[in-house]
Every structure is written in structure tokens, then in C-alpha cells.
PDB file of C-alpha atoms in Angstrom:
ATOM      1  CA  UNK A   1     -22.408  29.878  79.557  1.00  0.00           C
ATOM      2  CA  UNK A   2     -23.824  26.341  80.223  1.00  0.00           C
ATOM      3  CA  UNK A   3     -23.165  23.461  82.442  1.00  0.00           C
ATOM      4  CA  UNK A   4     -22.114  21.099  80.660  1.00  0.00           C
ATOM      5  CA  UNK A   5     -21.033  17.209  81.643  1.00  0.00           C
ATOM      6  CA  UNK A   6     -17.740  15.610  80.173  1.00  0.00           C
ATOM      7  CA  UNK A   7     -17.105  11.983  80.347  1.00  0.00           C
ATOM      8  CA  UNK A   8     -13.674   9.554  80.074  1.00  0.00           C
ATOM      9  CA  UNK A   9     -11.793   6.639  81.155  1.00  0.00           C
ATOM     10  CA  UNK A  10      -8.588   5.669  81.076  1.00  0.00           C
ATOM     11  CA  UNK A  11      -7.525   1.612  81.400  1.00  0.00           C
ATOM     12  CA  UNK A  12      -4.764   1.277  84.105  1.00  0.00           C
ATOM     13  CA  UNK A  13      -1.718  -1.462  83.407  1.00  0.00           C
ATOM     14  CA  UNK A  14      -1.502  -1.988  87.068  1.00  0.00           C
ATOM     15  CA  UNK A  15      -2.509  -0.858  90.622  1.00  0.00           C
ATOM     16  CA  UNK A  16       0.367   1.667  91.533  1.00  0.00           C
ATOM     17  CA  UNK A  17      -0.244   4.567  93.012  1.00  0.00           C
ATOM     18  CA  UNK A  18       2.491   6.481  90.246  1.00  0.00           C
ATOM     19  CA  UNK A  19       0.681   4.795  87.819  1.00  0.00           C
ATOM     20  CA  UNK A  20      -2.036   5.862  88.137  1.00  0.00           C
ATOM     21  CA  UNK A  21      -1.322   9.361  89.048  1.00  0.00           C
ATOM     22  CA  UNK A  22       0.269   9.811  85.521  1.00  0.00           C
ATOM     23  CA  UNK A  23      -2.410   7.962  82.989  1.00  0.00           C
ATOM     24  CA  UNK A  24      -5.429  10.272  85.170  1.00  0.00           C
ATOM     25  CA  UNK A  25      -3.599  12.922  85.008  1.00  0.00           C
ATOM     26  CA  UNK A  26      -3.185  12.548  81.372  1.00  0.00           C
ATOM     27  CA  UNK A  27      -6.574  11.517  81.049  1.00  0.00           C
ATOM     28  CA  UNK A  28      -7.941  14.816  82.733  1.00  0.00           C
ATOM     29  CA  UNK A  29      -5.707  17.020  80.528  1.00  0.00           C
ATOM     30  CA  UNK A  30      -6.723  15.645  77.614  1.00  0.00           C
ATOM     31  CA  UNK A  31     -10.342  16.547  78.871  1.00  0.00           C
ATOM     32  CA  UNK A  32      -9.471  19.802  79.763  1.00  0.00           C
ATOM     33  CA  UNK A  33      -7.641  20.542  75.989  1.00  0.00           C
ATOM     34  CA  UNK A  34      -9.957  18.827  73.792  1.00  0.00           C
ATOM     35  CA  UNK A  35     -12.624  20.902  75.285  1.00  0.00           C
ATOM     36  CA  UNK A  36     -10.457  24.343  75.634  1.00  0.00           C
ATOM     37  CA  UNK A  37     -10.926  24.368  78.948  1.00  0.00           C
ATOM     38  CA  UNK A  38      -9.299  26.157  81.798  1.00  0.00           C
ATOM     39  CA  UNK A  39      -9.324  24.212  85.470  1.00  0.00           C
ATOM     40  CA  UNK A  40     -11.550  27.341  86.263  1.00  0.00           C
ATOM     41  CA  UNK A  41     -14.363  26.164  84.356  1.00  0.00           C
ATOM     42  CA  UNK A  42     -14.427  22.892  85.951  1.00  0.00           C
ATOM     43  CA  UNK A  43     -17.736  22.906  88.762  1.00  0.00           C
ATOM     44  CA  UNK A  44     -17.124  19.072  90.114  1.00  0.00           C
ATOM     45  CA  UNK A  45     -15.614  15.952  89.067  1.00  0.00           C
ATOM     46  CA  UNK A  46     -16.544  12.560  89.469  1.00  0.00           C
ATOM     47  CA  UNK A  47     -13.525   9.574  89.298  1.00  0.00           C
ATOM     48  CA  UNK A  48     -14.855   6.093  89.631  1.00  0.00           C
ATOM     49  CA  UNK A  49     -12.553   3.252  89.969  1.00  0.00           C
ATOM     50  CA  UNK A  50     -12.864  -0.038  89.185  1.00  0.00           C
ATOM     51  CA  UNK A  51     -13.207  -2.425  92.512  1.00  0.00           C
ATOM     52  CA  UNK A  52      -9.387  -4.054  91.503  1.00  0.00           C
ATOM     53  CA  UNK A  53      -7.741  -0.706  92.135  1.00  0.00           C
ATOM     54  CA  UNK A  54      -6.938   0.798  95.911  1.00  0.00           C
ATOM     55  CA  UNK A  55      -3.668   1.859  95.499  1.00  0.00           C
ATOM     56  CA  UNK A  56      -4.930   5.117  95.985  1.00  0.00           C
ATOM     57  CA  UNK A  57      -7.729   8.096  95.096  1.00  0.00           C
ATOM     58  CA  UNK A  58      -7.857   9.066  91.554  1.00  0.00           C
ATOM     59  CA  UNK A  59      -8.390  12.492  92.521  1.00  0.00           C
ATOM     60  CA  UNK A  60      -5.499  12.435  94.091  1.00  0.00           C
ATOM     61  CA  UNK A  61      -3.913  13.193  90.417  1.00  0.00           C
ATOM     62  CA  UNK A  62      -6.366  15.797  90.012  1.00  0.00           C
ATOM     63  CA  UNK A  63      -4.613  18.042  93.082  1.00  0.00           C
ATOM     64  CA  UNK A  64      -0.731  17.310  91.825  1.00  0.00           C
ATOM     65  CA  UNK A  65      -2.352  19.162  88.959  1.00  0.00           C
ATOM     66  CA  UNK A  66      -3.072  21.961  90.870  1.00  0.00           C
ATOM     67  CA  UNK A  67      -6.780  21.407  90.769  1.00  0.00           C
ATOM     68  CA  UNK A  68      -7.587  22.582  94.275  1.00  0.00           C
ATOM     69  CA  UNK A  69     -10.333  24.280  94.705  1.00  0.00           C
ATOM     70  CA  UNK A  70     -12.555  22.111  92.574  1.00  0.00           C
ATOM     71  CA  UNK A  71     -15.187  19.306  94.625  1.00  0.00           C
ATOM     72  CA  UNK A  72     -13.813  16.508  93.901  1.00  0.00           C
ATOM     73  CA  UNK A  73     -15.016  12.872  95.159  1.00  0.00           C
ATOM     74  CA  UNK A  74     -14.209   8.763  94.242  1.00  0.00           C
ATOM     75  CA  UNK A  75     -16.658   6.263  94.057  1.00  0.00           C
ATOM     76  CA  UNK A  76     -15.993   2.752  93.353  1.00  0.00           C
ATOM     77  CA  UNK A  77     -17.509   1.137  90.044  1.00  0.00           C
ATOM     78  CA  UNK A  78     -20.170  -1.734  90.207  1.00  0.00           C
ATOM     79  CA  UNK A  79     -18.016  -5.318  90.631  1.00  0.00           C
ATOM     80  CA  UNK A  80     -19.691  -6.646  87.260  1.00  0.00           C
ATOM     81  CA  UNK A  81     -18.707  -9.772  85.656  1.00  0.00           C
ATOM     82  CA  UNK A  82     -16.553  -9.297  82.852  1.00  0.00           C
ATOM     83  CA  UNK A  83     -16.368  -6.044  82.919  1.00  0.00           C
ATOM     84  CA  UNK A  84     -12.672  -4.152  81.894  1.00  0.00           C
ATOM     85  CA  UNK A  85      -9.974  -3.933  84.767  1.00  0.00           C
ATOM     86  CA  UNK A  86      -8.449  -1.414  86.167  1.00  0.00           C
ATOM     87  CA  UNK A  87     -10.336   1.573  84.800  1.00  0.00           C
ATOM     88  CA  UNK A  88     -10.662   4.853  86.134  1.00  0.00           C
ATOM     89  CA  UNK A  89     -13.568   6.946  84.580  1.00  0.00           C
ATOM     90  CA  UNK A  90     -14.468  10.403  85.008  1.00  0.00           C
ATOM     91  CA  UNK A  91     -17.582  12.979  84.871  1.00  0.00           C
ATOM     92  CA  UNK A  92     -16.319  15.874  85.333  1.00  0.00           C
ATOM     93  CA  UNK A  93     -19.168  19.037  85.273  1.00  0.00           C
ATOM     94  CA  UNK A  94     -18.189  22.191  83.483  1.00  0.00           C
ATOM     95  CA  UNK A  95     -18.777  25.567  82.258  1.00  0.00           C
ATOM     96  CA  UNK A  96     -18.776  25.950  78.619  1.00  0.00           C
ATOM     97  CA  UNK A  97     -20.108  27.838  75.859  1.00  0.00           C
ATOM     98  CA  UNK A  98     -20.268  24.651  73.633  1.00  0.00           C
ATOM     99  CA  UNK A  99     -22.856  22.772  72.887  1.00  0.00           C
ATOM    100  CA  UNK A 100     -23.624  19.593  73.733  1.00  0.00           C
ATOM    101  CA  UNK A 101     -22.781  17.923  70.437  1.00  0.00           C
ATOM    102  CA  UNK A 102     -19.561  19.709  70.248  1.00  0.00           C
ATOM    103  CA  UNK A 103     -18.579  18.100  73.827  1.00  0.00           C
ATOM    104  CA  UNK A 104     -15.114  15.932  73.451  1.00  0.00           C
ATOM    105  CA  UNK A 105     -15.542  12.617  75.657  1.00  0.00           C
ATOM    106  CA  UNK A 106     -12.195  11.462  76.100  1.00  0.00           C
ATOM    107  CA  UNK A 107     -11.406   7.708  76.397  1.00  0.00           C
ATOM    108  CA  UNK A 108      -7.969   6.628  76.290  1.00  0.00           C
ATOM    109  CA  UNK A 109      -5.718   3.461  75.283  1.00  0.00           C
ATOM    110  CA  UNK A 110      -7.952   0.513  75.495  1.00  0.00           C
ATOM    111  CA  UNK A 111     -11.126   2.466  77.243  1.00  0.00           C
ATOM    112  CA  UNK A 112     -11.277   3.683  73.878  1.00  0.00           C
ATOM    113  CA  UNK A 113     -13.413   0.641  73.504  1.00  0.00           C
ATOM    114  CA  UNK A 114     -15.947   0.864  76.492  1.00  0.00           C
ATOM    115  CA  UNK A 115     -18.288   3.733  74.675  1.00  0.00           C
ATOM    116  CA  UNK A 116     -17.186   3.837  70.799  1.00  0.00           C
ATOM    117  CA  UNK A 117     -20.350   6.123  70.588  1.00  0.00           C
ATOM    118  CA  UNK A 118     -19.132   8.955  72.157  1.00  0.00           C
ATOM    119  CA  UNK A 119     -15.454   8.249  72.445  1.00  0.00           C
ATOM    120  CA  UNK A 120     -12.812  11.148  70.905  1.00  0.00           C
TER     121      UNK A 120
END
């Protein structure tokens, strides 16, 4: 089994705290099925935010999912000119018998756009 690294983002509409409870916690599922995993493979995850959303923790969608007894910790994203608002990214470390190649980043709605390399 190997430690692998998963990475998505998700733009938010607006800074509710219901909002953004929902689109993470779709964002995270999607993760989770697109890479046939199980919350019990997950090691840590990583939600940054962008510096225009406080209306709450990201991981705070992460434990309505039942995702309790995972590390889990929010950063805030780098206040860059220009960059997209309201996004919420994730890197979440797993365990996973696939390779690296096979890995399913997951960026949704208009994030979609932020890494059309590796976007799924």
C-alpha cells in the first residue's frame, strides 16, 4: 500500500457557512469515489481557503461527514492578485494501492480551470 497525495478545489458562490459545508463536502466525496476510497484510508487532509472566505473552517464539512478521526487542519491561501475567489482546495494524504498516474485530482465547477493538467 502507498501513500499517496490527492489534490482539489472547489470555487465557492459565496461566503456562507451552509455553503460551503455542502460544495466541500461534495468536493471531498468526489475525492474519496473517484479514487475508491474509504474515509479509512485517508492519513491527513489539508483545506486551504482563499483569504475572502471566514465564514467558517472547511474542515468543518469534513466532520458532518463523519470524518473524525482523521488530522485535519486549514490554512489560508496566499492573498495574490488576481487570483480566483472563494476557493477552497484540498491535499488530502492517503493510502492506496494505485499508482501515481492513476491518482484522480478532483477540481470542481469553475476550479476546473485552476490546474487543467491534472484536473478529473
Amino acid at each position: 500500500m502507498a501513500v499517496r497525495a490527492v489534490r482539489g478545489a472547489v470555487q465557492l458562490e459565496r461566503d456562507e457557512p451552509e455553503h460551503m459545508h455542502e460544495q466541500v463536502s461534495k468536493l471531498l466525496t468526489a475525492i474519496l469515489e473517484r479514487n475508491d476510497l474509504d474515509p479509512d484510508d485517508l492519513i491527513s487532509v489539508w483545506f486551504t481557503a482563499t483569504p475572502d472566505l471566514h465564514s467558517d473552517f472547511p474542515a468543518v464539512a469534513a466532520r458532518k461527514l463523519g470524518i473524525t478521526d482523521v488530522p485535519l487542519i486549514c490554512a489560508q491561501e496566499l492573498d495574490i492578485e488576481g487570483a480566483m475567489p472563494r476557493v477552497v482546495r484540498i491535499l488530502a494524504h492517503v493510502e492506496t494501492p494505485l499508482p501515481k498516474s492513476d491518482v484522480a485530482h478532483v477540481y470542481l465547477g469553475a476550479a476546473a480551470s485552476l490546474r487543467k493538467d491534472i484536473a478529473q
